[in-house]
Amino acid sequence: MSRDRIGTSPNRVGGIGRVTGSQQYVADIKLPDALEVKLVTLDVARARILSIDSTAALAVPGVHAVLTAADLPQPVPRFGPQFIDRPVLADGETKYHGEPVAAVAAESKDAAEEAARLVKVAYEELTPIVTIADALAPGADLVQDPSIRPNDPLAGTNVLREHRFGWGDVDATPADVVVEGDYTFPMVTHFAIETHAYIAAPDGDGISVWSTIQHPNWLQRILAGVLGMPLAKVRVYAPDPGGGFGGKQHAKYEPLVAFLALRTGRPCRLVLTLEETFKAVRRTTTQVHVRTGVMSDGSLAFVEVDADYNIGAYADIADRVVAKGSYPAAGPYRIPAVRILSRSILTHTTPATAFRGFGNPQVNWAVESNLDAAARAIGMDRLEIRLKNVARTGDTLNPVDTRCDGEWDQSVRKAAEMIGWGSPLPPGRGRGIALGIKSGPTTGLSYSTVRLLSDGSVIVLAGTSDMGQGARTVFAQIAATELGVPLERIAVVMGDTSIVPYDQQTSASRSTVLMGNAVLSACRDVQAKLRAMAARVHGIHEASITAEGGVVRLPDRELSVLEVLKPGLGRMGGEVIGNGMARKDAEPDHPLSGSAAFFEFNCTAVEAEVDEETGDITIVKHVTVSDVGKALNPLQVRMQDEGAAIQGLGHTLMEHYIYDDRGRIRNLGAIDYRIPTSMDLPLHMESAIVENADGPGPYGAKGMSEGALLCVASAVGAAVRDATGADLRDLPLTPEVVWRALRERDRKNAEVTAR
Amino acid sequence: MYAFAYERPATLAEALALLEAHGPDARLLAGGTDLIIRLRDGSARPAVVIDVKRIPELCGGIREEDGRLVIGASTVMTDIAADARVRRRFTALAEAASVVGSVQIRNRATLAGNICNASPAADTATPLLVYDATVVAAGPGGLRRIPIDDFFVRSGVTTLAPGEIVTAVELPFPDGPIGAAHTRRTRRRGHDLASVTLSCAVDATGRTRIAYGSVGPRPVLVVDESGILADPVAPAEAKAAVLETVFAGASPSPRSMRASPEYRLAMLRVLGARAIATALDRMARG
Amino acid sequence: MTRTVPISLNVNGRPRTVDVAPNHTLLEVLREDLDLTGTKECCLVGECGACTVIVDGRSVDSCLMLAIEADGADVLTVEGLAADGRLSPLQAAFLDKGGVQCGFCIPGQIMSAHALLAENPHPSRAEVEEGIAGNLCRCGCYEQIFEAILATAEGVER
């Protein structure tokens, strides 16, 4: 029993299905009579669609429908979490490489694929806007139809929104030294091993939709809107996703598959290929200009950040990524003056969406690298400048937001000690250290229902998606702790909007805090009902009874839960139902509409070795330390932190989309888009945590799992700079990029010598 | 995947007859690690796929014959990389075979398939060149032996005639002691297609054979008879001058997204120097 | 429609006969015709290893093998590891060591690990790293996967 409780690391709930192959992911679900769907796409980024001829496709045996925009309600329905801008099918013009112009439903995958190839689309290829510079060029074509955002003065530009944050007066704040620089972050994709998949099936006068979605309740709302159905008639099943990382937060092709199901009257299934998934989701990419003002004693005077984010063709949730990612750009420091300007810029590229870190790693790379440059400019140690400026508990960061809510310097000192900061290194090696901060959820709403059944076993209903982070296990541990039930007797039910109460979303590392608190309060509701039951059975006053951890204490004795339940429920059986809720309301005057529920804080330190001839980086040691408040499951915390660190090494060292001049992604799929394998890891990886039980979640927990990704690039880049003296501004640090930086260093050194 | 017919001939004669009957509409299937990708993406659209893996003449494994090591066409990379004779006598080939893809790929990919694809980046091409291998091909007119340096034309094209099937690759055992090495450049340490491949072999006379790939339409073999590259006391400038001649045949494409021509050419020199050093060291250790 | 061809193979110790289209991969036939969905589909180019199964004792990417090529073969999939409802030592170690996050790559990881240990019962860490390099884990659970494989090897008598 004790091994099931909070603070221990029992085996993952749902783990057996995952190691035996019996876990059912969306693509594993076979509905009787289901049709297979294939998207019809053009091998261009931007094209005007002149005509679509489905005749040959419809003649393929087994084909039931070829859906085009003309077959949809008119005007073509659009949807999106922030702007109602994404059409169910390309509406007159494709705006990114791979945007579907039609979809085929057929009896078999072979037939659907053959028919998709036979759909004849006449189109005129148009010059796409691929880069931020293209988008901002005077007279540039507009990516988005201005009627999508009427009354918006920016509607006549490719800037979707501008965000201005800050405090103090940067221009009036004196600094002894000002260092500035430009940094870029590459276009990377989630590459969850499970590709996106969708099934839709007519269900009486409603519809059922299975999706690899992270936010089933949000999808339900989108589908209800697009289909004109009441929420109660839209049932979304969200089996545990095979990795999400943000890419599966919002609706993509679910409305399309739903229309096909309604049209054919049959279940329709669309499993995207990896290449199609690449065309559907990516991280926002950035160009950042940073100015850091510092006093000669190392105290920060001001930080100014201009961040342009290329968000692609449709907004998805990317503008929120831009706002929330750039908002804490100045970092976890006490700074008298900060000015941030960030812009979401539309281009004819893959629509960007949330991705672990939510816009923060992009600016962290710039701001932390520039802080190193400032330290060098005043001759101060890079650790020392961070310790001097990092906020202490209760310190103000942004005057309108949550104050520093952790002992952050503890993490920094721990990481420095673990990496051996300051000890001598062999030639060719260097160290880097970087801090990362991310605002937790700014609003949130989670409900949970906990059902204590007549035999003392428990069902927890929680609408979080367990995509690997282990939410199922943590919720079960909370119930085990509160109700004294072993994990084997607890079932956690998720992912069915008709059964499981509402959860706003699985994002922003919120689930342990928000849904965790909801589960905790539902358990406490069960406890309260057990006390009332015991009072009734024993004819004593409820106030004299306590219930916790599976023990009901009467004034004269202790009873187990079952000893209360049996007489309390009687011969008819029944159950005790507890309800819980956790809510964080919006704050209308706040620049992000809500202050941070908590901050995720991480310090990453790296020792790296560089091969001067080839540019190869070897990460000799990688240390990641996160302030988690309280580790409810220490092993899962470690897995999340180390996993985030390795994912961060991807965009740091190797990952990026490569576009051709026609806006097509050249390195689609797993052959030329490289992610870390088991042979690409640091030689030593160590993770550690700081626990002060100072978080708002159950038992003092904070959200975690994004923190360890935030500053990976910054720490690695700093270590490479330390090892070589090369100036690095652009990720990923591929061997060739590092090799070029080394040549550039040599060229500059030669110039200096020549003078 | 497009529909196609599948044939699994039991004899070489049957396979040759099928090839003759279907001509350019047929594709040979060995390990399938390249062909199946191409069948799926539509860049290969044969009407008939002829699976050669159960033809006894191609399945001979690795055997010694008349001073040569004969590697049957169906032999997979895993078996080549693990073979004691290959490891000891043809070290660079063992090294190359052990870096082709992942374990799963090496369990399927064949040596013959690797060279018949004629990818400029094929890892096994460069060691076969430095070891002076011979490709054995069966055709309507009987067996033909093609020196490996005459085999590659450009990506996807070899001098194999229509209707011919590679049955084996032969490696002559070197007369005396040699040291050899295979090196490559990739974008990560885990399996990856190489942006430069380079093998070299030095013998006791100081003759150095260097082959490099992925920097032009086909892999290139250059033999340095001067002895300078293998001479431990030759001045660095002299070696560099020889290497410039060796690498004169490199012409990397600017269109590749794996690495720029500038980087490839620079790495060719780095890999060349490193591989020679390793080869010399190996020869010294015997 | 494509003409199908009957093939016989042994899957997880059970003889099966199935009519396959020549252009269907072993992966498709396992998942769609034999309902063995434990084997996963991802990249379809032999890079990710999610579809790894063991054919005649060797690990292969089932996306790069035509089903018809498996005629007469012994195929082992993740569903064939647990016996009598009991997890295999590898499966248990993956759970105990935290080698599983989202789980989607895990059947492939376990099959590669199974093949590795069958050939090399006491691998070094470097051999484990190389042995599963053809199995991508985007959750980044590699350290725990190594621990699970090495712990399983520890449990095997030397």
Tab-separated table of C-alpha atoms in Angstrom, chain A residues 242-466:
chain	number	residue	atom	x	y	z
A	242	GLY	CA	1.052	8.077	-28.322
A	243	GLY	CA	2.900	11.285	-27.548
A	244	GLY	CA	1.460	14.754	-27.932
A	245	PHE	CA	3.970	17.415	-26.870
A	246	GLY	CA	1.435	20.089	-27.815
A	247	GLY	CA	0.986	18.993	-31.405
A	248	LYS	CA	-2.283	17.252	-30.644
A	249	GLN	CA	-3.900	20.038	-28.644
A	250	HIS	CA	-6.265	21.350	-31.265
A	251	ALA	CA	-8.579	20.148	-34.012
A	252	LYS	CA	-7.010	19.532	-37.423
A	253	TYR	CA	-8.854	17.125	-39.702
A	254	GLU	CA	-11.567	15.931	-37.314
A	255	PRO	CA	-14.238	18.201	-38.858
A	256	LEU	CA	-13.342	16.899	-42.320
A	257	VAL	CA	-13.647	13.261	-41.258
A	258	ALA	CA	-16.902	14.062	-39.456
A	259	PHE	CA	-18.387	15.541	-42.642
A	260	LEU	CA	-17.315	12.419	-44.544
A	261	ALA	CA	-18.965	10.160	-41.965
A	262	LEU	CA	-22.194	12.136	-42.118
A	263	ARG	CA	-22.126	12.120	-45.905
A	264	THR	CA	-21.453	8.389	-46.271
A	265	GLY	CA	-23.407	7.300	-43.215
A	266	ARG	CA	-20.466	5.066	-42.339
A	267	PRO	CA	-17.617	5.265	-39.861
A	268	CYS	CA	-14.648	6.914	-41.547
A	269	ARG	CA	-11.048	6.564	-40.460
A	270	LEU	CA	-8.093	8.746	-41.379
A	271	VAL	CA	-4.644	7.781	-40.130
A	272	LEU	CA	-2.099	10.335	-41.264
A	273	THR	CA	1.293	9.247	-42.482
A	274	LEU	CA	4.286	10.743	-40.751
A	275	GLU	CA	4.825	12.960	-43.786
A	276	GLU	CA	1.232	14.196	-43.571
A	277	THR	CA	1.690	14.806	-39.865
A	278	PHE	CA	4.796	16.878	-40.610
A	279	LYS	CA	2.673	18.958	-42.957
A	280	ALA	CA	0.050	19.448	-40.253
A	281	VAL	CA	1.989	20.557	-37.167
A	282	ARG	CA	5.172	22.321	-36.192
A	283	ARG	CA	6.593	24.702	-33.612
A	284	THR	CA	6.629	28.447	-34.208
A	285	THR	CA	10.027	29.580	-35.420
A	286	THR	CA	11.583	32.849	-34.364
A	287	GLN	CA	13.946	35.667	-35.125
A	288	VAL	CA	14.811	37.493	-31.933
A	289	HIS	CA	16.730	40.678	-31.333
A	290	VAL	CA	17.832	41.162	-27.708
A	291	ARG	CA	19.422	44.099	-25.915
A	292	THR	CA	20.721	43.442	-22.441
A	293	GLY	CA	21.788	46.383	-20.270
A	294	VAL	CA	24.011	45.496	-17.353
A	295	MET	CA	25.850	47.406	-14.632
A	296	SER	CA	29.516	46.736	-14.071
A	297	ASP	CA	28.693	44.970	-10.786
A	298	GLY	CA	26.650	42.487	-12.805
A	299	SER	CA	23.181	43.663	-11.899
A	300	LEU	CA	20.781	43.738	-14.799
A	301	ALA	CA	19.551	47.180	-15.766
A	302	PHE	CA	17.179	46.325	-18.564
A	303	VAL	CA	16.269	43.713	-21.136
A	304	GLU	CA	14.640	44.477	-24.427
A	305	VAL	CA	13.324	41.725	-26.682
A	306	ASP	CA	11.934	41.966	-30.192
A	307	ALA	CA	10.648	38.574	-31.237
A	308	ASP	CA	9.106	37.792	-34.602
A	309	TYR	CA	7.423	34.399	-34.733
A	310	ASN	CA	6.629	32.769	-38.069
A	311	ILE	CA	3.318	31.050	-37.323
A	312	GLY	CA	2.330	29.715	-40.730
A	313	ALA	CA	-0.874	29.831	-42.693
A	314	TYR	CA	-3.563	29.518	-40.034
A	315	ALA	CA	-3.438	30.775	-36.477
A	316	ASP	CA	-4.270	27.547	-34.648
A	317	ILE	CA	-3.099	28.366	-31.099
A	318	ALA	CA	0.129	29.945	-32.329
A	319	ASP	CA	-0.690	33.539	-31.499
A	320	ARG	CA	-1.249	32.481	-27.914
A	321	VAL	CA	2.124	30.730	-28.112
A	322	VAL	CA	3.654	34.006	-29.230
A	323	ALA	CA	2.071	36.002	-26.428
A	324	LYS	CA	2.605	33.541	-23.637
A	325	GLY	CA	6.028	32.513	-24.844
A	326	SER	CA	7.413	35.996	-25.162
A	327	TYR	CA	5.784	37.400	-22.022
A	328	PRO	CA	8.374	35.952	-19.582
A	329	ALA	CA	11.168	36.482	-22.122
A	330	ALA	CA	13.336	38.536	-19.783
A	331	GLY	CA	13.795	35.453	-17.644
A	332	PRO	CA	13.627	34.639	-13.935
A	333	TYR	CA	15.529	37.775	-12.970
A	334	ARG	CA	14.925	40.969	-11.040
A	335	ILE	CA	15.147	43.625	-13.723
A	336	PRO	CA	14.161	47.279	-13.291
A	337	ALA	CA	13.028	47.741	-16.876
A	338	VAL	CA	11.836	45.322	-19.532
A	339	ARG	CA	10.370	45.948	-22.957
A	340	ILE	CA	9.056	43.119	-25.079
A	341	LEU	CA	7.539	43.341	-28.515
A	342	SER	CA	6.475	40.111	-30.133
A	343	ARG	CA	4.628	39.585	-33.370
A	344	SER	CA	2.764	36.626	-34.865
A	345	ILE	CA	3.496	36.583	-38.557
A	346	LEU	CA	1.468	34.676	-41.107
A	347	THR	CA	3.222	32.836	-43.936
A	348	HIS	CA	2.378	30.095	-46.416
A	349	THR	CA	3.965	27.428	-44.249
A	350	THR	CA	2.729	24.635	-41.978
A	351	PRO	CA	0.383	26.100	-39.382
A	352	ALA	CA	2.355	26.269	-36.154
A	353	THR	CA	0.873	25.176	-32.888
A	354	ALA	CA	1.752	24.506	-29.273
A	355	PHE	CA	4.930	22.527	-28.643
A	356	ARG	CA	6.404	21.701	-25.250
A	357	GLY	CA	7.757	24.965	-23.887
A	358	PHE	CA	5.055	26.992	-25.662
A	359	GLY	CA	7.098	29.743	-27.292
A	360	ASN	CA	9.599	30.053	-24.458
A	361	PRO	CA	12.587	27.993	-25.705
A	362	GLN	CA	12.709	30.232	-28.774
A	363	VAL	CA	13.305	33.420	-26.775
A	364	ASN	CA	15.280	31.673	-24.048
A	365	TRP	CA	17.936	30.785	-26.623
A	366	ALA	CA	18.305	34.456	-27.476
A	367	VAL	CA	18.033	36.021	-24.035
A	368	GLU	CA	20.228	33.554	-22.146
A	369	SER	CA	22.881	33.558	-24.887
A	370	ASN	CA	22.895	37.339	-24.782
A	371	LEU	CA	23.219	37.292	-20.989
A	372	ASP	CA	26.403	35.253	-21.423
A	373	ALA	CA	27.645	37.908	-23.828
A	374	ALA	CA	26.870	40.584	-21.225
A	375	ALA	CA	28.760	38.620	-18.553
A	376	ARG	CA	31.759	38.366	-20.843
A	377	ALA	CA	31.552	42.083	-21.602
A	378	ILE	CA	31.909	42.993	-17.928
A	379	GLY	CA	34.270	40.150	-17.123
A	380	MET	CA	31.907	38.374	-14.784
A	381	ASP	CA	31.431	34.650	-14.319
A	382	ARG	CA	28.306	33.382	-16.093
A	383	LEU	CA	27.045	31.533	-13.040
A	384	GLU	CA	27.686	34.508	-10.803
A	385	ILE	CA	25.714	36.919	-12.963
A	386	ARG	CA	22.764	34.547	-12.821
A	387	LEU	CA	22.929	34.042	-9.074
A	388	LYS	CA	23.213	37.797	-8.619
A	389	ASN	CA	20.061	38.516	-10.569
A	390	VAL	CA	17.838	35.488	-10.150
A	391	ALA	CA	14.691	36.320	-8.187
A	392	ARG	CA	14.259	35.020	-4.657
A	393	THR	CA	10.978	33.849	-3.188
A	394	GLY	CA	8.458	36.671	-3.108
A	395	ASP	CA	10.466	38.942	-5.388
A	396	THR	CA	8.605	40.775	-8.103
A	397	LEU	CA	9.279	39.650	-11.648
A	398	ASN	CA	6.636	41.316	-13.737
A	399	PRO	CA	4.841	43.783	-11.436
A	400	VAL	CA	1.433	42.645	-12.631
A	401	ASP	CA	2.071	38.935	-12.306
A	402	THR	CA	2.682	36.199	-9.800
A	403	ARG	CA	5.768	36.791	-7.714
A	404	CYS	CA	8.699	34.428	-7.600
A	405	ASP	CA	7.158	31.275	-6.152
A	406	GLY	CA	10.221	29.111	-5.567
A	407	GLU	CA	13.694	28.939	-4.084
A	408	TRP	CA	15.115	29.185	-7.560
A	409	ASP	CA	18.686	29.826	-6.516
A	410	GLN	CA	18.681	26.361	-4.943
A	411	SER	CA	18.210	24.814	-8.377
A	412	VAL	CA	20.949	26.968	-9.841
A	413	ARG	CA	23.431	26.093	-7.102
A	414	LYS	CA	22.569	22.436	-7.377
A	415	ALA	CA	23.079	22.354	-11.136
A	416	ALA	CA	26.345	24.260	-10.822
A	417	GLU	CA	27.608	21.826	-8.242
A	418	MET	CA	26.561	18.798	-10.271
A	419	ILE	CA	28.346	20.054	-13.388
A	420	GLY	CA	31.433	21.004	-11.381
A	421	TRP	CA	31.237	24.660	-12.304
A	422	GLY	CA	34.613	26.349	-11.996
A	423	SER	CA	36.718	23.184	-11.855
A	424	PRO	CA	39.425	22.831	-14.517
A	425	LEU	CA	38.556	21.264	-17.867
A	426	PRO	CA	40.731	19.620	-20.489
A	427	PRO	CA	41.304	21.618	-23.685
A	428	GLY	CA	38.483	21.483	-26.199
A	429	ARG	CA	35.842	21.315	-23.515
A	430	GLY	CA	33.550	23.964	-22.156
A	431	ARG	CA	30.624	24.462	-19.825
A	432	GLY	CA	27.384	26.309	-20.102
A	433	ILE	CA	24.625	27.077	-17.667
A	434	ALA	CA	21.224	28.547	-18.398
A	435	LEU	CA	18.004	29.254	-16.571
A	436	GLY	CA	14.523	28.810	-17.916
A	437	ILE	CA	11.168	30.023	-16.736
A	438	LYS	CA	7.707	29.470	-18.088
A	439	SER	CA	4.345	30.702	-16.872
A	440	GLY	CA	2.037	27.900	-15.873
A	441	PRO	CA	-1.626	28.035	-16.857
A	442	THR	CA	-3.209	31.471	-16.707
A	443	THR	CA	-6.749	30.128	-16.573
A	444	GLY	CA	-8.037	26.668	-16.012
A	445	LEU	CA	-11.034	24.550	-15.191
A	446	SER	CA	-11.027	20.878	-14.342
A	447	TYR	CA	-13.774	18.707	-12.906
A	448	SER	CA	-13.359	15.244	-11.516
A	449	THR	CA	-15.713	12.636	-10.200
A	450	VAL	CA	-14.519	9.921	-7.852
A	451	ARG	CA	-16.776	6.914	-7.388
A	452	LEU	CA	-16.251	4.715	-4.360
A	453	LEU	CA	-17.929	1.424	-5.243
A	454	SER	CA	-19.574	-0.965	-2.835
A	455	ASP	CA	-16.531	-3.256	-2.616
A	456	GLY	CA	-14.270	-0.352	-1.772
A	457	SER	CA	-12.724	-0.085	-5.192
A	458	VAL	CA	-12.580	3.293	-6.868
A	459	ILE	CA	-13.187	4.817	-10.277
A	460	VAL	CA	-11.609	8.193	-10.923
A	461	LEU	CA	-13.075	10.131	-13.808
A	462	ALA	CA	-10.644	12.744	-15.064
A	463	GLY	CA	-10.681	14.375	-18.496
A	464	THR	CA	-6.929	14.806	-18.766
A	465	SER	CA	-5.194	13.051	-21.671
A	466	ASP	CA	-2.419	10.749	-20.514
